[in-house]
PDB file of C-alpha atoms in Angstrom:
ATOM      1  CA  MET A   1      10.943  28.273   0.868  1.00 80.00           C
ATOM      2  CA  LYS A   2       9.160  29.594   3.942  1.00 86.00           C
ATOM      3  CA  GLU A   3       5.411  30.084   4.004  1.00 85.00           C
ATOM      4  CA  THR A   4       3.469  32.309   6.378  1.00 87.00           C
ATOM      5  CA  ILE A   5      -0.206  31.807   7.156  1.00 84.00           C
ATOM      6  CA  LYS A   6      -2.588  33.507   9.535  1.00 84.00           C
ATOM      7  CA  ILE A   7      -4.906  31.352  11.647  1.00 79.00           C
ATOM      8  CA  GLY A   8      -7.174  33.569  13.690  1.00 81.00           C
ATOM      9  CA  LYS A   9      -4.924  36.279  15.120  1.00 89.00           C
ATOM     10  CA  GLU A  10      -1.819  34.094  15.079  1.00 86.00           C
ATOM     11  CA  LYS A  11       0.807  34.093  12.291  1.00 89.00           C
ATOM     12  CA  ILE A  12       2.603  30.818  11.637  1.00 85.00           C
ATOM     13  CA  THR A  13       5.768  30.519   9.540  1.00 87.00           C
ATOM     14  CA  PHE A  14       6.944  27.126   8.308  1.00 86.00           C
ATOM     15  CA  LYS A  15       9.066  25.505   5.619  1.00 88.00           C
ATOM     16  CA  GLU A  16       6.973  24.007   2.863  1.00 86.00           C
ATOM     17  CA  GLY A  17       7.420  20.247   2.315  1.00 89.00           C
ATOM     18  CA  THR A  18       9.150  19.332   5.585  1.00 91.00           C
ATOM     19  CA  LEU A  19       6.594  16.660   6.544  1.00 93.00           C
ATOM     20  CA  ARG A  20       6.843  15.102   3.098  1.00 93.00           C
ATOM     21  CA  LYS A  21      10.643  15.158   3.338  1.00 93.00           C
ATOM     22  CA  GLN A  22      10.685  13.678   6.852  1.00 94.00           C
ATOM     23  CA  LEU A  23       8.490  10.776   5.705  1.00 94.00           C
ATOM     24  CA  LYS A  24      10.599  10.321   2.536  1.00 94.00           C
ATOM     25  CA  MET A  25       7.786  10.922   0.066  1.00 92.00           C
ATOM     26  CA  LYS A  26       8.389  11.958  -3.505  1.00 88.00           C
ATOM     27  CA  LYS A  27       7.793  15.572  -4.440  1.00 81.00           C
ATOM     28  CA  GLY A  28       4.585  14.915  -6.380  1.00 84.00           C
ATOM     29  CA  GLU A  29       2.991  12.635  -3.753  1.00 88.00           C
ATOM     30  CA  LYS A  30       0.152  14.015  -1.646  1.00 90.00           C
ATOM     31  CA  PHE A  31      -1.128  13.133   1.807  1.00 91.00           C
ATOM     32  CA  THR A  32      -4.736  12.240   2.444  1.00 92.00           C
ATOM     33  CA  LYS A  33      -6.598  13.369   5.537  1.00 93.00           C
ATOM     34  CA  ALA A  34      -7.182   9.715   6.435  1.00 94.00           C
ATOM     35  CA  GLU A  35      -3.436   8.966   6.381  1.00 93.00           C
ATOM     36  CA  LEU A  36      -2.612  11.950   8.579  1.00 94.00           C
ATOM     37  CA  ARG A  37      -5.439  11.195  11.040  1.00 94.00           C
ATOM     38  CA  LYS A  38      -4.110   7.653  11.393  1.00 95.00           C
ATOM     39  CA  LEU A  39      -0.562   8.934  12.009  1.00 95.00           C
ATOM     40  CA  LYS A  40      -1.788  11.489  14.535  1.00 95.00           C
ATOM     41  CA  LYS A  41      -3.060   8.671  16.766  1.00 96.00           C
ATOM     42  CA  VAL A  42       0.460   7.211  17.153  1.00 96.00           C
ATOM     43  CA  ALA A  43       1.998   8.132  20.515  1.00 97.00           C
ATOM     44  CA  VAL A  44       5.326   9.969  20.727  1.00 97.00           C
ATOM     45  CA  GLY A  45       8.169   7.454  21.027  1.00 97.00           C
ATOM     46  CA  LYS A  46       6.273   4.603  19.330  1.00 97.00           C
ATOM     47  CA  LYS A  47       7.253   3.075  15.994  1.00 97.00           C
ATOM     48  CA  PHE A  48       4.886   2.962  13.047  1.00 96.00           C
ATOM     49  CA  LYS A  49       4.876   1.946   9.379  1.00 96.00           C
ATOM     50  CA  PHE A  50       4.095   4.385   6.593  1.00 94.00           C
ATOM     51  CA  HIS A  51       4.373   3.414   2.911  1.00 91.00           C
ATOM     52  CA  ASP A  52       6.321   0.236   3.797  1.00 93.00           C
ATOM     53  CA  ARG A  53       8.945   2.118   5.847  1.00 94.00           C
ATOM     54  CA  GLU A  54       9.302   2.123   9.614  1.00 96.00           C
ATOM     55  CA  TYR A  55       9.548   5.412  11.526  1.00 96.00           C
ATOM     56  CA  LYS A  56       9.579   6.551  15.128  1.00 97.00           C
ATOM     57  CA  MET A  57       7.059   9.201  16.134  1.00 97.00           C
ATOM     58  CA  THR A  58       8.832  12.289  17.442  1.00 97.00           C
ATOM     59  CA  LYS A  59       7.364  15.415  18.971  1.00 96.00           C
ATOM     60  CA  LEU A  60       8.353  17.436  15.879  1.00 95.00           C
ATOM     61  CA  LEU A  61       6.799  14.888  13.508  1.00 96.00           C
ATOM     62  CA  LYS A  62       3.578  14.966  15.546  1.00 96.00           C
ATOM     63  CA  GLN A  63       3.513  18.790  15.306  1.00 94.00           C
ATOM     64  CA  ARG A  64       4.025  18.659  11.545  1.00 94.00           C
ATOM     65  CA  ILE A  65       1.208  16.134  11.144  1.00 95.00           C
ATOM     66  CA  THR A  66      -1.116  18.330  13.213  1.00 93.00           C
ATOM     67  CA  LEU A  67      -0.193  21.403  11.143  1.00 90.00           C
ATOM     68  CA  GLY A  68      -0.776  19.428   7.941  1.00 91.00           C
ATOM     69  CA  LEU A  69      -4.245  18.406   9.091  1.00 91.00           C
ATOM     70  CA  THR A  70      -5.025  21.971  10.109  1.00 88.00           C
ATOM     71  CA  LEU A  71      -3.966  23.303   6.714  1.00 87.00           C
ATOM     72  CA  MET A  72      -5.986  20.610   4.917  1.00 87.00           C
ATOM     73  CA  GLY A  73      -9.046  21.720   6.863  1.00 83.00           C
ATOM     74  CA  PHE A  74      -8.739  25.250   5.446  1.00 66.00           C
ATOM     75  CA  LYS A  75      -8.533  24.127   1.820  1.00 58.00           C
ATOM     76  CA  LYS A  76     -11.788  23.941  -0.121  1.00 45.00           C
TER      77      LYS A  76
END
């Protein structure tokens, strides 16, 4: 399902749950801001571990992490 949000004057459309799916998390699991901040520091092309699995940071994954952090900042 696609979601559309408005940040400032810009509209952003994205598929809900793609970051969770890319990092192979279960549907009910949630990210914490601390986890996403830690992942955001990983450089593109480098490998990292998340929940005992190894992944490679891609440009798309980095964008999804940044969007996730941005959306978490808007929640109260």
